[in-house]
Coordinates of C-alpha atoms in Angstrom, one line a residue:
M1 CA -9.3 -7.2 -24.0
N2 CA -11.3 -5.1 -21.6
I3 CA -9.8 -4.8 -18.1
C4 CA -11.6 -3.4 -15.2
I5 CA -9.2 -2.2 -12.4
V6 CA -10.9 -1.6 -9.1
A7 CA -9.4 0.7 -6.4
G8 CA -11.0 0.8 -3.0
A9 CA -9.0 3.4 -1.2
R10 CA -6.2 5.9 -1.7
P11 CA -3.2 3.5 -1.2
N12 CA -4.6 1.3 -4.0
F13 CA -3.8 4.0 -6.6
M14 CA -0.1 3.7 -6.0
K15 CA -0.4 0.0 -7.0
V16 CA -2.7 0.4 -10.0
A17 CA -0.9 3.4 -11.6
P18 CA 2.0 1.2 -13.0
I19 CA -0.5 -1.2 -14.5
V20 CA -2.4 1.6 -16.2
H21 CA 1.0 2.9 -17.6
S22 CA 1.9 -0.6 -18.8
I23 CA -1.5 -1.1 -20.5
E24 CA -1.2 2.2 -22.2
K25 CA 2.3 1.2 -23.4
A26 CA 1.0 -2.1 -24.7
K27 CA -1.9 -0.3 -26.5
G28 CA 0.7 2.0 -28.1
Q29 CA 2.5 -1.0 -29.4
G30 CA -0.7 -2.1 -31.2
R31 CA -2.0 -4.6 -28.6
D32 CA -5.8 -4.9 -28.4
I33 CA -6.2 -3.9 -24.8
N34 CA -8.3 -1.3 -22.9
Y35 CA -9.0 -0.5 -19.3
Q36 CA -11.4 1.3 -17.0
L37 CA -10.4 2.4 -13.6
V38 CA -13.2 2.2 -11.1
Y39 CA -13.1 3.7 -7.6
A40 CA -15.4 2.3 -4.9
G41 CA -15.8 5.6 -3.2
R42 CA -17.1 9.1 -4.0
E43 CA -15.7 11.4 -6.6
D44 CA -15.3 14.1 -3.9
D45 CA -13.5 11.8 -1.5
P46 CA -11.3 14.1 0.6
T47 CA -8.4 11.6 0.7
L48 CA -8.0 11.9 -3.0
E49 CA -6.3 15.3 -3.0
G50 CA -5.9 17.1 -6.3
T51 CA -2.1 16.4 -6.5
L52 CA -2.4 12.6 -6.2
F53 CA -3.3 11.8 -9.8
D54 CA -0.9 14.5 -11.1
D55 CA 1.9 13.0 -9.0
L56 CA 1.2 9.5 -10.2
Q57 CA 0.7 10.7 -13.8
L58 CA -2.6 8.8 -13.7
A59 CA -6.0 9.9 -15.1
R60 CA -8.8 10.1 -12.6
P61 CA -11.1 7.0 -12.4
Q62 CA -13.6 6.8 -15.2
V63 CA -16.2 5.4 -12.8
Y64 CA -17.0 6.1 -9.1
L65 CA -19.3 3.6 -7.4
G66 CA -20.1 6.3 -4.8
V67 CA -20.0 4.1 -1.7
D68 CA -19.5 6.2 1.5
C69 CA -19.9 4.5 4.9
E70 CA -17.9 3.2 7.9
N71 CA -19.5 -0.1 8.6
L72 CA -17.6 -2.9 6.8
N73 CA -20.6 -5.0 6.1
D74 CA -22.5 -2.0 4.7
I75 CA -19.5 -1.2 2.5
T76 CA -19.5 -4.8 1.2
G77 CA -23.2 -4.8 0.5
Q78 CA -23.2 -1.4 -1.2
V79 CA -20.2 -2.3 -3.4
V80 CA -21.8 -5.6 -4.4
S81 CA -24.9 -3.8 -5.6
A82 CA -23.1 -0.9 -7.3
F83 CA -20.5 -3.1 -9.0
D84 CA -23.1 -5.5 -10.3
R85 CA -24.8 -2.6 -12.1
Y86 CA -21.4 -1.6 -13.5
L87 CA -20.7 -5.0 -15.0
Q88 CA -24.2 -5.1 -16.5
A89 CA -23.4 -1.9 -18.3
H90 CA -19.7 -2.5 -19.3
P91 CA -18.4 -5.5 -21.3
T92 CA -15.5 -6.8 -19.2
D93 CA -13.0 -9.7 -19.8
V94 CA -11.1 -9.5 -16.6
V95 CA -11.5 -7.7 -13.2
L96 CA -8.3 -6.8 -11.3
V97 CA -8.8 -6.2 -7.6
V98 CA -6.2 -4.9 -5.2
D99 CA -5.2 -5.8 -1.6
D100 CA -7.7 -6.8 1.1
L101 CA -10.4 -4.2 1.6
A102 CA -14.1 -4.8 2.1
S103 CA -14.6 -3.4 -1.5
T104 CA -12.0 -5.9 -2.7
L105 CA -14.0 -8.8 -1.3
A106 CA -17.3 -7.4 -2.6
T107 CA -15.9 -6.9 -6.1
A108 CA -14.5 -10.4 -6.2
I109 CA -17.8 -11.9 -5.3
V110 CA -19.7 -10.1 -8.0
T111 CA -17.0 -10.9 -10.6
K112 CA -17.2 -14.6 -10.0
K113 CA -21.0 -14.7 -10.0
K114 CA -20.8 -13.1 -13.4
G115 CA -18.3 -15.7 -14.7
I116 CA -15.7 -13.1 -15.4
L117 CA -11.9 -13.7 -15.0
L118 CA -10.8 -12.5 -11.6
A119 CA -7.2 -11.4 -10.9
H120 CA -5.9 -10.5 -7.4
L121 CA -3.0 -8.2 -7.0
V122 CA -0.9 -8.7 -3.9
A123 CA -2.3 -12.2 -3.3
G124 CA -1.1 -14.7 -0.8
T125 CA -0.6 -12.2 2.1
R126 CA -1.7 -13.3 5.5
S127 CA -1.6 -12.2 9.1
F128 CA -2.9 -15.6 10.3
D129 CA -5.3 -13.7 12.6
I130 CA -8.8 -14.8 11.6
D131 CA -10.3 -12.2 13.9
M132 CA -9.1 -9.5 11.5
P133 CA -11.7 -8.5 8.9
K134 CA -8.9 -8.0 6.3
E135 CA -7.8 -11.6 6.8
I136 CA -11.2 -12.8 5.8
N137 CA -11.1 -10.6 2.8
R138 CA -7.7 -12.0 1.8
L139 CA -8.8 -15.6 2.2
V140 CA -12.0 -15.3 0.3
T141 CA -10.6 -13.2 -2.5
D142 CA -7.7 -15.5 -3.1
M143 CA -10.0 -18.5 -3.0
L144 CA -12.2 -17.0 -5.7
S145 CA -9.4 -15.6 -7.9
D146 CA -8.4 -17.2 -11.2
L147 CA -5.0 -15.4 -11.2
L148 CA -3.0 -14.8 -8.1
F149 CA -0.3 -12.1 -8.5
T150 CA 2.1 -12.4 -5.6
A151 CA 5.0 -10.3 -4.4
G152 CA 7.3 -13.1 -3.2
M153 CA 8.0 -16.7 -2.5
Q154 CA 6.3 -16.6 0.9
S155 CA 3.1 -15.5 -0.7
N156 CA 3.4 -18.2 -3.3
S157 CA 3.9 -20.8 -0.5
I158 CA 0.8 -19.6 1.4
A159 CA -1.4 -19.7 -1.7
T160 CA -0.1 -23.2 -2.6
R161 CA -0.6 -24.5 1.0
E162 CA -4.2 -23.2 0.9
G163 CA -4.9 -25.3 -2.2
A164 CA -4.5 -22.8 -5.1
E165 CA -3.4 -24.5 -8.3
L166 CA 0.2 -23.7 -9.3
S167 CA -1.1 -22.6 -12.8
K168 CA -3.0 -19.8 -11.1
I169 CA 0.0 -18.3 -9.1
Y170 CA 2.4 -15.8 -10.6
M171 CA 5.2 -14.2 -8.6
V172 CA 5.3 -10.8 -10.3
G173 CA 7.1 -8.9 -7.6
N174 CA 6.1 -5.9 -5.5
I175 CA 4.0 -3.5 -7.6
L176 CA 4.8 -0.6 -5.2
M177 CA 8.4 -0.7 -6.4
D178 CA 7.2 0.1 -10.0
T179 CA 5.7 3.3 -8.7
L180 CA 8.8 4.2 -6.7
R181 CA 11.1 3.5 -9.6
F182 CA 8.9 5.5 -12.0
N183 CA 8.8 8.5 -9.7
H184 CA 12.2 8.4 -8.0
T185 CA 13.7 11.2 -10.1
R186 CA 10.4 13.2 -9.8
F187 CA 10.3 13.4 -6.0
V188 CA 10.0 16.9 -4.6
R189 CA 11.9 18.1 -1.5
P190 CA 9.2 19.3 0.9
A191 CA 9.5 23.0 1.8
L192 CA 9.0 22.1 5.5
L193 CA 12.5 20.5 5.6
A194 CA 14.0 24.0 4.9
E195 CA 11.5 25.6 7.2
L196 CA 12.5 23.3 10.0
Q197 CA 16.2 23.5 9.0
L198 CA 16.5 19.8 8.6
Q199 CA 19.1 18.2 6.4
D200 CA 18.7 15.0 4.3
G201 CA 19.6 11.9 6.3
E202 CA 19.3 13.7 9.7
Y203 CA 15.7 13.2 10.7
L204 CA 13.2 10.4 11.4
V205 CA 9.8 10.1 9.8
F206 CA 6.8 8.9 12.0
T207 CA 3.5 7.8 10.4
L208 CA 0.5 6.4 12.1
N209 CA -2.9 5.1 10.8
R210 CA -4.1 1.9 12.4
K211 CA -7.3 2.5 14.4
A212 CA -6.3 0.0 17.1
L213 CA -3.1 1.8 17.8
I214 CA -4.8 5.2 18.0
A215 CA -7.6 3.9 20.3
N216 CA -5.2 2.5 22.9
K217 CA -4.4 5.8 24.4
S218 CA -2.2 4.8 27.3
N219 CA 0.0 2.6 25.1
L220 CA 0.2 5.2 22.4
V221 CA 1.5 7.7 25.0
A222 CA 4.2 5.3 26.0
M223 CA 5.3 4.8 22.4
V224 CA 5.2 8.5 21.7
E225 CA 7.3 9.0 24.8
Q226 CA 10.0 6.8 23.2
I227 CA 9.9 8.8 20.0
V228 CA 10.2 12.0 22.0
A229 CA 13.3 10.6 23.8
A230 CA 14.8 9.7 20.4
S231 CA 14.1 13.2 19.1
A232 CA 16.6 14.6 21.6
H233 CA 19.2 13.2 19.2
I234 CA 17.3 13.0 15.9
P235 CA 14.5 15.4 14.9
V236 CA 11.2 13.7 14.0
V237 CA 8.8 14.7 11.2
A238 CA 5.3 13.2 11.5
P239 CA 2.9 13.8 8.5
L240 CA -0.4 12.7 10.0
R241 CA -4.0 12.8 9.1
G242 CA -7.2 13.5 11.1
A243 CA -7.5 11.2 14.1
A244 CA -3.9 10.2 14.1
A245 CA -2.7 13.8 14.2
K246 CA -5.2 14.6 17.0
A247 CA -4.1 11.5 19.1
V248 CA -0.4 12.2 18.7
N249 CA -0.8 15.9 19.6
E250 CA -2.7 14.9 22.7
C251 CA 0.1 12.5 23.7
L252 CA 2.7 15.2 23.2
E253 CA 0.7 17.6 25.4
Q254 CA 0.4 15.0 28.1
L255 CA 4.1 14.5 27.9
G256 CA 4.8 18.2 28.3
G257 CA 5.6 18.8 24.6
A258 CA 8.6 18.1 22.5
D259 CA 10.4 20.8 20.5
N260 CA 12.0 18.3 18.1
V261 CA 8.8 16.3 17.2
H262 CA 7.0 18.1 14.3
V263 CA 3.5 17.0 13.6
V264 CA 2.8 18.4 10.1
S265 CA 0.0 18.2 7.6
P266 CA -0.1 15.3 5.1
L267 CA 2.2 15.7 2.1
S268 CA 1.7 15.1 -1.6
Y269 CA 2.8 11.7 -2.9
L270 CA 6.0 13.1 -4.4
E271 CA 6.9 15.1 -1.3
F272 CA 6.2 12.2 1.0
G273 CA 8.3 10.0 -1.3
Y274 CA 11.2 12.4 -0.9
L275 CA 10.8 12.7 2.8
T276 CA 10.9 8.9 3.4
A277 CA 13.6 8.2 0.9
H278 CA 16.0 10.7 2.5
A279 CA 15.2 9.9 6.1
K280 CA 17.7 8.5 8.6
G281 CA 15.0 6.1 9.7
I282 CA 11.2 5.5 9.7
V283 CA 8.7 4.6 12.5
T284 CA 5.4 3.4 11.0
D285 CA 2.4 1.1 11.2
S286 CA 2.1 1.0 7.4
G287 CA 3.1 -2.0 5.4
N288 CA 3.4 0.0 2.3
V289 CA 5.8 2.5 3.9
A290 CA 7.9 -0.4 5.2
E291 CA 8.1 -2.0 1.8
E292 CA 9.2 1.3 0.2
A293 CA 11.8 1.7 3.0
T294 CA 13.3 -1.6 2.0
F295 CA 13.6 -0.5 -1.7
N296 CA 15.2 2.8 -0.6
G297 CA 17.5 1.1 1.9
V298 CA 16.2 3.2 4.8
P299 CA 16.0 1.6 8.3
C300 CA 12.3 1.0 9.3
I301 CA 10.6 0.2 12.6
T302 CA 7.1 -1.2 12.2
L303 CA 4.6 -0.9 15.0
N304 CA 3.1 -4.3 14.4
S305 CA 3.7 -7.9 15.3
Y306 CA 3.4 -9.2 11.7
T307 CA 4.0 -8.1 8.1
E308 CA 2.2 -9.3 5.0
H309 CA 5.6 -9.2 3.2
A310 CA 8.2 -11.0 5.4
E311 CA 10.8 -10.2 2.8
T312 CA 11.0 -6.7 4.3
V313 CA 12.2 -8.3 7.6
K314 CA 14.2 -11.3 6.3
L315 CA 16.1 -9.4 3.6
G316 CA 15.1 -5.8 3.9
T317 CA 15.5 -2.9 6.4
N318 CA 12.4 -3.6 8.4
V319 CA 12.2 -4.6 12.1
L320 CA 8.9 -5.5 13.8
V321 CA 8.4 -4.2 17.4
G322 CA 4.7 -4.9 17.8
E323 CA 2.9 -2.4 20.0
D324 CA 5.7 -2.7 22.7
P325 CA 7.1 0.7 23.8
K326 CA 10.2 -0.9 25.2
A327 CA 11.0 -2.8 22.0
L328 CA 10.4 0.5 20.1
G329 CA 12.9 2.3 22.4
E330 CA 15.5 -0.4 21.9
A331 CA 15.1 -0.3 18.1
L332 CA 15.4 3.5 18.1
N333 CA 18.6 3.3 20.2
T334 CA 20.0 0.8 17.6
L335 CA 19.1 3.2 14.9
K336 CA 20.6 6.2 16.7
E337 CA 23.9 4.3 17.3
G338 CA 24.2 3.4 13.6
K339 CA 24.1 -0.3 14.2
W340 CA 21.2 -1.2 11.9
K341 CA 21.2 -4.5 10.1
H342 CA 22.5 -5.0 6.6
A343 CA 19.8 -5.4 4.0
S344 CA 19.1 -6.2 0.4
I345 CA 16.2 -5.8 -2.1
P346 CA 14.0 -9.0 -2.4
E347 CA 13.7 -10.9 -5.7
R348 CA 11.6 -9.2 -8.4
W349 CA 11.2 -6.0 -6.4
D350 CA 12.7 -4.4 -9.5
G351 CA 10.0 -2.1 -10.8
R352 CA 8.9 -4.3 -13.6
S353 CA 5.9 -6.0 -12.0
A354 CA 3.3 -4.2 -14.0
D355 CA 4.8 -5.3 -17.3
R356 CA 4.7 -8.9 -16.1
I357 CA 1.1 -8.6 -15.1
V358 CA -0.1 -7.1 -18.4
R359 CA 1.9 -9.8 -20.3
I360 CA 0.2 -12.5 -18.3
L361 CA -3.3 -11.0 -18.8
L362 CA -2.7 -10.8 -22.6
E363 CA -1.5 -14.5 -22.6
Q364 CA -4.7 -15.5 -20.8
R365 CA -6.8 -13.8 -23.4
K366 CA -4.9 -15.5 -26.2
A367 CA -5.3 -18.9 -24.5
R368 CA -9.0 -18.4 -24.0
D369 CA -9.4 -17.4 -27.7

């Protein structure tokens, strides 16, 4: 069985690494299974820092499609063309796509036009905002997919409600937990914690990435002001990239600075894993970070009005505050006072999702034969 795994951006590698490990384990047990890892971007993509693949114990992609542009429609068109050439040159039994990127949609379209089995990892997630490009990517990719790998019952219900056959839907759990479980004992305490004289469990982590949040400068200033206020009681560590670091630093300057808010360079995967796992709490706009916080039992405040994984809110440590500075301040006060809600780990967020996925793929091959 020849599996093509497509990653469209850096966060996808955290989700495909466990599948690669599971395929290699199955192959070591004598199963007839192979894979190729394909990256939609360039080989010299600066977001793929040298430590990433070492940290994940993952070989670099065998194939780079080389797409490098900002416009989503351009990305879609270029990936369609490049991936079509890839499939012409590489015999493939199943294509596994991840999440909801423009490259995910493009890959799915080409796969179905070629009549190849299409599997979607993290299927059935919705924001219910059709104005979001990613929502369109999710809808179309799920509609085209032969296998829908979901993280929880809510995603199952969404896929069923939208007409997916039950035989296509598999609740495999949250693949990110596989990566966390695999690496938990390998996490590296960042040197900056010692440099800043911060103890485990006595600091907040702040991450920011969404372009809409960064672009709304006046509202971002108001939210950063709440974080500055919280830092009077709890130091804040903010590992930020590019535009996010620039925007937050400008907010801090406008507010007159804050000695206890530390904007630092991005960390390696193993260092960031340690930082968030040992934090007192997290403020983020990242769904992935919120999911990991639930697994780690760390209180998490998400700067969004929805989450693709409602389990993080219903069962886990996550609270949604939207883009409301007042709601953010209230949540930070609750955290500071030690009154955070009780939480548990959702069903099948047990670190065994990849093994379930590989078993299902092998069963599909056997059924087709």
